[in-house]
């Protein structure tokens, strides 16, 4: 067990896996979350401090006995605002969890791409995030961990309702499957409302970058399953995967449409120019338009540089440290090279 | 005489379904399943979970429950709420280890009638 204050940099470096598919796929990350509670204890909002401590000790003890190379156990209330922000940006904890009381802990196990929240809305939330479209892999790991814990504790469960959760919206499988997608082509052509109306009707929820109640980040949206009961875990996952495939196709069609239209491509260049000069530098707008320009082949920038650039937009932490300079430097290269492409 | 649907022991509780089907459970299986509705003829005021002391008023206000037993104690209220927020409310997913041996028997029970808010339980001890 390591002390957070000594090694936050190590945690930051070990959680960059989340963005390793940036620029390569419309799906940035896939996530599986399982909500579980221990039988016989009140749910977190209704617990005494003593009960919270007991749950914490019980669950941490289980994880410490598993054989992982590295396990980081973080006391969320002891984090400063920037440190909390990093974990929120990486989707490792929710904003609500970061505001929780004394007995909230998060366990991060990088080799399994696993995060565990203790005493969030439920006693235990198991979360696996993989880069790209990889829900089956996320489920396989989450299920493995869930089965292991099931050997050690009695879960709150009823054959009537399934796994019992503090909020009835999560009962049943306790599973939420979600993907973070970037659809700059669809967004540029203003097709997203029609597409989202259709997929909402089949039970997929569209949310902003940080999930419920948050705004989209440019053309990045979160798609997640809304029903946790009445279906098997595999059925829930299959549904989202099918929707992602449809959206991918639609994004490719949008890119083709824009490619064939010189006026639209000139418009894209003007937007980049305007946003690069804008002193406020809205990263969400630039993220979308730059990833669109890249997908159209309008950007003469190496793959690695492009991924670094996208990463810098999504990370407050890196921006403050050094990537603001990086971005400025890239801003000059971008402008010059785009100009060359347009005028040839 | 009817026997427990899961283990064939002597029955302790009888569950009736709206379809006219009924099932028996012995005391031990019944304890494991813990499915019942409490017929509260006095009304809902002051209804408080005996385990965690959560009230029905708190559930109506916050839409959260206090503990796992609340799902049984406030069964009728929970079912009404669930019908509004979920398209389907019978359970199809994985079972924890302690229920695995009973899984097939239990699945058969709930396949009989999907509208689980119409389950009626007649318990000799409560009469």
Coordinates of C-alpha atoms in Angstrom, one line a residue:
Chain A
X1 CA 0.0 0.0 0.0
X2 CA 1.5 3.3 -1.0
X3 CA 0.9 6.8 0.3
X4 CA -0.8 9.1 -2.2
X5 CA 1.1 12.3 -1.2
X6 CA 4.4 10.7 -2.1
X7 CA 3.4 9.3 -5.5
X8 CA 0.6 11.2 -7.2
X9 CA 2.9 11.6 -10.3
X10 CA 3.1 7.8 -10.5
X11 CA -0.7 7.5 -10.4
X12 CA -1.0 10.1 -13.1
X13 CA 1.5 8.3 -15.4
X14 CA -0.2 4.9 -14.6
X15 CA -3.6 6.1 -15.6
X16 CA -2.8 7.4 -19.1
X17 CA -3.9 4.1 -20.6
X18 CA -7.4 5.6 -20.8
X19 CA -6.5 7.9 -23.7
X20 CA -4.2 5.6 -25.6
X21 CA -6.7 5.2 -28.5
X22 CA -7.1 9.0 -29.0
X23 CA -7.1 9.8 -32.7
X24 CA -7.3 6.2 -33.8
X25 CA -11.0 5.4 -33.4
X26 CA -14.2 7.2 -32.8
X27 CA -14.5 5.3 -29.6
X28 CA -12.1 6.8 -27.1
X29 CA -12.8 4.5 -24.1
X30 CA -15.2 1.7 -23.1
X31 CA -16.3 1.3 -19.5
X32 CA -18.1 -1.3 -17.5
X33 CA -19.3 -0.4 -14.0
X34 CA -20.9 -2.9 -11.5
X35 CA -22.7 -1.7 -8.4
X36 CA -22.8 -4.0 -5.4
X37 CA -23.7 -3.8 -1.7
X38 CA -23.0 -6.0 1.2
X39 CA -26.0 -7.8 2.7
X40 CA -27.1 -6.6 6.1
X41 CA -25.5 -3.2 6.1
X42 CA -27.4 0.1 5.4
X43 CA -26.6 1.7 2.0
X44 CA -23.8 4.4 2.2
X45 CA -26.1 7.5 2.6
X46 CA -27.8 5.8 5.5
X47 CA -24.7 4.5 7.3
X48 CA -23.1 5.6 10.5
X49 CA -19.3 6.4 10.5
X50 CA -18.7 3.1 12.3
X51 CA -20.5 1.1 9.6
X52 CA -18.7 3.0 6.8
X53 CA -15.3 2.2 8.4
X54 CA -16.3 -1.5 8.7
X55 CA -17.3 -1.7 5.0
X56 CA -14.1 0.1 4.0
X57 CA -11.9 -2.3 6.1
X58 CA -13.7 -5.4 4.9
X59 CA -13.3 -4.5 1.2
X60 CA -9.8 -3.1 1.3
X61 CA -8.7 -6.2 3.1
X62 CA -10.1 -8.3 0.2
X63 CA -8.2 -6.3 -2.4
X64 CA -5.0 -6.3 -0.5
X65 CA -5.0 -10.1 -0.4
X66 CA -5.3 -10.3 -4.2
X67 CA -2.0 -10.5 -6.0
X68 CA -1.5 -7.4 -8.0
X69 CA 1.8 -5.7 -9.0
X70 CA 0.6 -2.3 -7.9
X71 CA -2.4 -1.2 -6.0
X72 CA -3.1 2.4 -5.1
X73 CA -5.5 3.2 -2.3
X74 CA -6.5 6.8 -2.3
X75 CA -8.4 8.7 0.4
X76 CA -10.4 11.0 -1.7
X77 CA -11.1 13.8 0.9
X78 CA -7.3 14.2 1.3
X79 CA -6.8 15.1 -2.3
X80 CA -6.4 18.7 -3.4
X81 CA -8.6 20.1 -6.1
X82 CA -6.2 19.5 -8.9
X83 CA -5.6 15.9 -7.9
X84 CA -9.3 15.3 -7.7
X85 CA -9.7 17.0 -11.2
X86 CA -7.2 14.6 -12.7
X87 CA -9.1 11.5 -11.4
X88 CA -12.4 13.0 -12.6
X89 CA -10.9 13.8 -16.1
X90 CA -9.7 10.3 -16.4
X91 CA -13.2 9.1 -15.4
X92 CA -11.7 7.2 -12.5
X93 CA -14.0 8.8 -10.0
X94 CA -17.3 10.7 -10.4
X95 CA -17.7 14.3 -9.4
X96 CA -20.2 13.3 -6.7
X97 CA -17.7 10.9 -5.3
X98 CA -15.0 13.6 -5.1
X99 CA -17.4 15.6 -2.9
X100 CA -18.2 12.7 -0.5
X101 CA -17.4 12.4 3.2
X102 CA -14.7 10.9 5.3
X103 CA -15.0 7.2 4.4
X104 CA -14.7 7.3 0.6
X105 CA -11.8 5.5 -0.9
X106 CA -10.8 4.7 -4.4
X107 CA -8.6 1.8 -5.3
X108 CA -6.7 1.9 -8.6
X109 CA -5.1 -1.2 -10.1
X110 CA -3.5 -0.2 -13.4
X111 CA -2.6 -3.7 -14.6
X112 CA -6.3 -4.6 -14.7
X113 CA -7.4 -1.1 -15.8
X114 CA -9.6 -1.3 -12.7
X115 CA -10.9 1.3 -10.4
X116 CA -13.0 0.5 -7.3
X117 CA -15.0 3.1 -5.4
X118 CA -15.9 2.3 -1.8
X119 CA -18.9 4.0 -0.2
X120 CA -19.9 6.0 -3.2
X121 CA -23.6 5.6 -3.8
X122 CA -23.2 1.9 -3.1
X123 CA -20.8 0.1 -0.9
X124 CA -18.8 -1.1 -3.9
X125 CA -18.5 0.1 -7.5
X126 CA -16.2 -2.0 -9.7
X127 CA -15.2 -0.1 -12.8
X128 CA -13.0 -1.2 -15.7
X129 CA -12.0 1.2 -18.5
X130 CA -10.3 0.1 -21.7
X131 CA -9.2 2.4 -24.6
X132 CA -11.2 2.0 -27.8
X133 CA -14.2 -0.3 -28.2
X134 CA -13.5 -3.1 -25.8
X135 CA -16.6 -3.7 -23.7
X136 CA -16.3 -7.5 -23.7
X137 CA -12.8 -7.2 -22.2
X138 CA -14.0 -4.7 -19.6
X139 CA -16.8 -7.1 -18.7
X140 CA -14.5 -10.1 -18.5
X141 CA -12.3 -8.4 -15.9
X142 CA -15.1 -6.8 -13.9
X143 CA -16.9 -10.2 -13.8
X144 CA -13.7 -11.9 -12.6
X145 CA -13.2 -9.4 -9.8
X146 CA -16.9 -9.6 -8.9
X147 CA -16.8 -13.4 -8.7
X148 CA -13.7 -13.2 -6.4
X149 CA -15.4 -10.8 -4.0
X150 CA -18.6 -12.9 -4.1
X151 CA -16.5 -15.8 -2.5
X152 CA -15.5 -13.5 0.4
X153 CA -18.7 -11.6 1.2
X154 CA -22.5 -11.9 0.9
X155 CA -23.8 -9.6 -1.6
X156 CA -27.2 -7.9 -1.1
X157 CA -29.3 -9.8 -3.7
X158 CA -32.9 -10.9 -4.2
X159 CA -34.0 -13.3 -7.0
X160 CA -36.9 -11.0 -7.4
X161 CA -34.9 -7.9 -8.1
X162 CA -31.3 -9.0 -8.7
X163 CA -28.4 -7.2 -7.1
X164 CA -29.8 -4.6 -4.7
X165 CA -28.6 -1.0 -5.0
X166 CA -29.2 2.2 -3.0
X167 CA -31.0 3.7 -6.0
X168 CA -33.6 1.4 -7.7
X169 CA -32.6 2.6 -11.1
X170 CA -29.4 0.5 -10.8
X171 CA -31.0 -2.8 -9.5
X172 CA -30.8 -6.1 -11.4
X173 CA -27.4 -6.6 -13.0
X174 CA -26.1 -3.4 -11.4
X175 CA -24.3 -3.0 -14.7
X176 CA -23.7 0.1 -16.7
X177 CA -22.0 -0.2 -20.0
X178 CA -20.8 3.0 -21.6
X179 CA -18.5 4.4 -24.3
X180 CA -16.9 7.8 -24.9
X181 CA -17.1 8.6 -28.6
X182 CA -15.8 11.4 -30.7
X183 CA -18.0 12.2 -33.8
X184 CA -16.6 15.4 -35.3
X185 CA -18.0 14.7 -38.8
X186 CA -21.6 14.1 -37.6
X187 CA -21.3 17.2 -35.3
X188 CA -20.0 19.4 -38.1
X189 CA -22.9 18.5 -40.4
X190 CA -25.3 19.0 -37.4
X191 CA -26.6 15.5 -37.7
X192 CA -26.2 14.5 -34.0
X193 CA -29.7 15.5 -32.9
X194 CA -31.5 13.2 -35.4
X195 CA -29.1 10.3 -34.6
X196 CA -29.4 10.7 -30.8
X197 CA -33.2 10.8 -31.0
X198 CA -33.1 7.4 -32.7
X199 CA -30.8 5.8 -30.3
X200 CA -32.5 7.1 -27.2
X201 CA -35.6 5.4 -28.4
X202 CA -33.8 2.0 -28.2
X203 CA -32.7 2.6 -24.6
X204 CA -29.3 4.2 -25.0
X205 CA -28.6 7.4 -22.9
X206 CA -26.5 10.2 -24.3
X207 CA -24.6 12.3 -21.9
X208 CA -21.8 14.8 -21.8
X209 CA -18.1 14.2 -21.2
X210 CA -18.4 13.6 -17.5
X211 CA -21.7 11.6 -17.6
X212 CA -25.0 12.6 -16.0
X213 CA -25.6 16.3 -15.9
X214 CA -22.5 17.3 -17.8
X215 CA -22.0 19.1 -21.1
X216 CA -20.5 17.5 -24.2
X217 CA -16.9 18.3 -24.8
X218 CA -17.1 19.5 -28.4
X219 CA -17.9 16.4 -30.4
X220 CA -17.3 14.0 -27.5
X221 CA -20.3 12.3 -26.0
X222 CA -20.9 9.5 -23.6
X223 CA -23.3 6.7 -24.7
X224 CA -24.5 4.4 -21.9
X225 CA -27.0 1.6 -21.3
X226 CA -30.1 2.8 -19.4
X227 CA -31.7 -0.5 -18.3
X228 CA -29.9 -2.6 -15.7
X229 CA -32.6 -5.2 -15.4
X230 CA -34.7 -7.4 -17.7
X231 CA -31.7 -8.3 -19.7
X232 CA -28.5 -10.4 -19.2
X233 CA -25.2 -8.6 -18.9
X234 CA -24.2 -9.9 -22.3
X235 CA -27.4 -8.5 -23.9
X236 CA -26.8 -5.1 -22.4
X237 CA -23.3 -5.0 -23.8
X238 CA -24.3 -6.3 -27.3
X239 CA -26.9 -3.5 -27.5
X240 CA -24.4 -0.8 -27.0
X241 CA -21.9 -2.4 -29.4
X242 CA -24.5 -2.5 -32.2
X243 CA -25.3 1.2 -31.7
X244 CA -21.6 2.1 -31.8
X245 CA -21.2 0.2 -35.1
X246 CA -24.1 2.2 -36.6
X247 CA -22.7 5.5 -35.4
X248 CA -19.2 4.6 -36.8
X249 CA -20.8 4.0 -40.2
X250 CA -22.6 7.3 -40.0
X251 CA -19.4 9.1 -39.0
X252 CA -17.6 7.6 -42.0
X253 CA -20.4 8.7 -44.3
X254 CA -20.2 12.3 -42.9
X255 CA -16.4 12.4 -43.4
X256 CA -16.9 11.3 -47.1
X257 CA -19.5 14.0 -47.5
X258 CA -17.2 16.7 -46.2
X259 CA -14.2 15.4 -48.2
X260 CA -16.1 15.9 -51.5
X261 CA -17.1 19.5 -50.6
X262 CA -14.3 22.2 -51.0
X263 CA -16.5 24.9 -49.4
X264 CA -16.9 22.8 -46.3
X265 CA -13.1 22.1 -46.1
X266 CA -12.4 25.9 -46.3
X267 CA -14.9 26.5 -43.6
X268 CA -13.0 24.0 -41.4
X269 CA -9.8 25.9 -41.9
X270 CA -11.4 29.2 -41.0
X271 CA -12.8 27.7 -37.8
X272 CA -9.3 26.5 -36.8
X273 CA -7.8 29.8 -37.6
X274 CA -10.4 31.7 -35.6
X275 CA -10.2 29.4 -32.5
X276 CA -6.4 29.4 -32.6
X277 CA -6.3 33.2 -32.4
X278 CA -9.1 33.4 -29.8
X279 CA -7.5 34.3 -26.5
X280 CA -10.0 32.2 -24.5
X281 CA -8.9 29.1 -26.5
X282 CA -12.0 26.9 -26.1
X283 CA -10.3 23.5 -26.1
X284 CA -13.6 21.6 -26.8
X285 CA -14.2 23.4 -30.1
X286 CA -10.6 23.1 -31.2
X287 CA -10.5 19.4 -30.2
X288 CA -13.5 18.6 -32.4
X289 CA -12.4 20.7 -35.4
X290 CA -8.8 19.4 -35.3
X291 CA -9.8 15.8 -35.0
X292 CA -12.1 16.4 -38.0
X293 CA -9.3 18.0 -40.0
X294 CA -7.0 15.1 -39.2
X295 CA -9.6 12.5 -40.3
X296 CA -10.0 14.4 -43.5
X297 CA -6.3 14.3 -44.2
X298 CA -6.1 18.1 -44.0
X299 CA -3.5 18.0 -41.2
X300 CA 0.1 17.4 -42.0
X301 CA 1.0 16.3 -38.5
X302 CA 2.5 13.0 -37.3
X303 CA 0.2 10.5 -35.6
X304 CA 2.1 10.8 -32.3
X305 CA 2.0 14.6 -32.3
X306 CA -1.7 14.5 -33.0
X307 CA -2.3 12.1 -30.1
X308 CA -0.2 14.3 -27.8
X309 CA -2.2 17.3 -28.9
X310 CA -5.6 15.6 -28.2
X311 CA -4.3 14.4 -24.9
X312 CA -3.3 17.9 -23.9
X313 CA -6.9 19.2 -24.6
X314 CA -8.4 16.6 -22.3
X315 CA -6.0 17.1 -19.4
X316 CA -6.1 20.1 -17.1
X317 CA -3.1 18.8 -15.3
X318 CA -0.8 18.6 -18.2
X319 CA -2.1 21.9 -19.5
X320 CA -1.0 23.7 -16.4
X321 CA 2.3 21.9 -16.3
X322 CA 3.7 22.2 -19.8
X323 CA 1.3 21.4 -22.6
X324 CA 0.1 24.9 -23.0
X325 CA 3.5 25.6 -24.5
X326 CA 3.3 22.4 -26.5
X327 CA -0.1 23.5 -27.8
X328 CA 1.2 26.9 -28.8
X329 CA 4.1 25.4 -30.6
X330 CA 1.8 22.9 -32.4
X331 CA -0.6 25.8 -33.2
X332 CA 2.1 27.4 -35.4
X333 CA 2.8 24.2 -37.2
X334 CA -0.8 23.5 -37.7
X335 CA -1.6 26.8 -39.3
X336 CA 1.3 26.7 -41.6
X337 CA 0.7 23.2 -42.7
X338 CA -3.0 23.5 -43.2
X339 CA -2.4 26.6 -45.3
X340 CA -0.1 24.6 -47.5
X341 CA -2.7 21.8 -47.9
X342 CA -5.5 24.2 -48.8
X343 CA -3.5 26.2 -51.4
X344 CA -2.0 23.3 -53.3
Chain B
X1 CA -49.6 -32.8 -0.2
X2 CA -47.6 -30.1 -2.0
X3 CA -43.9 -29.9 -1.3
X4 CA -41.3 -27.1 -1.5
X5 CA -40.6 -26.4 -5.2
X6 CA -36.9 -26.2 -4.6
X7 CA -36.0 -29.0 -2.2
X8 CA -39.1 -31.1 -1.8
X9 CA -39.4 -30.6 2.0
X10 CA -42.6 -29.8 3.9
X11 CA -44.1 -26.5 2.9
X12 CA -43.9 -23.4 5.1
X13 CA -45.3 -20.7 2.7
X14 CA -47.6 -20.6 -0.3
X15 CA -47.2 -18.0 -3.1
X16 CA -50.1 -17.4 -5.4
X17 CA -49.7 -15.8 -8.9
X18 CA -52.3 -13.8 -10.8
X19 CA -52.3 -16.5 -13.5
X20 CA -53.8 -18.9 -10.9
X21 CA -50.5 -20.8 -10.4
X22 CA -49.1 -21.3 -7.0
X23 CA -45.9 -22.5 -5.4
X24 CA -44.8 -23.8 -2.0
X25 CA -41.5 -23.1 -0.2
X26 CA -40.1 -24.8 2.9
X27 CA -38.9 -22.6 5.8
X28 CA -35.2 -22.9 4.9
X29 CA -35.6 -22.1 1.2
X30 CA -38.0 -19.3 2.1
X31 CA -35.4 -17.7 4.4
X32 CA -33.0 -17.7 1.5
X33 CA -35.4 -16.2 -1.0
X34 CA -37.2 -13.8 1.3
X35 CA -39.9 -12.9 -1.1
X36 CA -43.1 -11.5 0.5
X37 CA -45.5 -8.6 0.5
X38 CA -46.7 -7.3 3.8
X39 CA -50.4 -6.5 3.7
X40 CA -50.5 -3.3 5.6
X41 CA -54.2 -2.6 6.1
X42 CA -53.5 0.3 8.5
X43 CA -52.1 2.5 5.7
X44 CA -48.6 3.8 4.9
X45 CA -48.0 6.5 7.5
X46 CA -45.2 5.8 9.9
X47 CA -44.0 2.8 7.9
X48 CA -40.4 2.4 8.9
X49 CA -37.9 -0.3 7.9
X50 CA -37.2 -2.4 11.0
X51 CA -33.6 -2.9 10.1
X52 CA -32.4 0.6 9.1
X53 CA -35.3 2.8 10.2
X54 CA -35.7 4.3 6.8
X55 CA -39.2 5.7 6.1
X56 CA -41.5 5.5 3.1
X57 CA -41.6 9.3 3.2
X58 CA -37.8 9.4 2.7
X59 CA -38.1 7.0 -0.2
X60 CA -40.8 9.1 -1.8
X61 CA -38.6 12.2 -1.4
X62 CA -35.1 11.0 -2.3
X63 CA -35.9 7.9 -4.4
X64 CA -33.1 6.0 -2.6
X65 CA -33.6 3.1 -0.2
X66 CA -31.9 2.7 3.2
X67 CA -30.7 -0.9 3.1
X68 CA -31.3 -4.2 1.3
X69 CA -34.2 -5.2 3.6
X70 CA -36.1 -2.0 2.4
X71 CA -36.7 -3.8 -0.9
X72 CA -38.8 -6.3 0.9
X73 CA -40.4 -4.1 3.5
X74 CA -41.4 -1.5 1.0
X75 CA -42.1 -4.1 -1.7
X76 CA -45.3 -2.6 -3.1
X77 CA -44.0 0.9 -3.2
X78 CA -40.7 -0.2 -4.8
X79 CA -42.5 -2.2 -7.5
X80 CA -44.8 0.8 -8.4
X81 CA -41.7 3.0 -8.7
X82 CA -39.8 0.4 -10.7
X83 CA -42.6 0.0 -13.2
X84 CA -42.3 3.7 -14.0
X85 CA -38.5 3.7 -14.5
X86 CA -37.8 0.2 -16.0
X87 CA -39.3 -1.3 -19.1
X88 CA -39.1 -4.8 -17.7
X89 CA -38.4 -5.7 -14.1
X90 CA -37.8 -9.4 -13.9
X91 CA -34.2 -10.5 -13.3
X92 CA -32.2 -12.3 -16.0
X93 CA -28.6 -11.7 -15.0
X94 CA -26.0 -13.6 -13.1
X95 CA -26.6 -15.0 -9.6
X96 CA -24.2 -14.8 -6.6
X97 CA -22.6 -18.0 -5.5
X98 CA -24.9 -18.7 -2.6
X99 CA -27.9 -18.8 -5.0
X100 CA -26.3 -20.7 -7.9
X101 CA -27.8 -24.1 -6.9
X102 CA -31.2 -22.7 -6.8
X103 CA -30.9 -20.6 -9.9
X104 CA -32.8 -23.0 -12.3
X105 CA -35.7 -23.5 -9.8
X106 CA -35.9 -19.8 -9.2
X107 CA -35.9 -18.9 -12.9
X108 CA -38.8 -21.2 -13.3
X109 CA -40.8 -19.5 -10.6
X110 CA -40.4 -16.1 -12.2
X111 CA -41.1 -17.3 -15.7
X112 CA -44.5 -18.3 -14.5
X113 CA -45.7 -14.7 -14.1
X114 CA -43.7 -11.7 -15.2
X115 CA -46.0 -9.2 -13.5
X116 CA -44.4 -9.6 -10.1
X117 CA -46.4 -6.9 -8.5
X118 CA -49.4 -9.3 -8.6
X119 CA -47.7 -11.9 -6.5
X120 CA -49.8 -12.7 -3.4
X121 CA -48.4 -14.6 -0.5
X122 CA -50.4 -16.5 2.0
X123 CA -48.4 -17.2 5.1
X124 CA -50.0 -19.3 7.8
X125 CA -48.0 -17.7 10.6
X126 CA -49.2 -14.2 9.8
X127 CA -52.9 -15.1 9.9

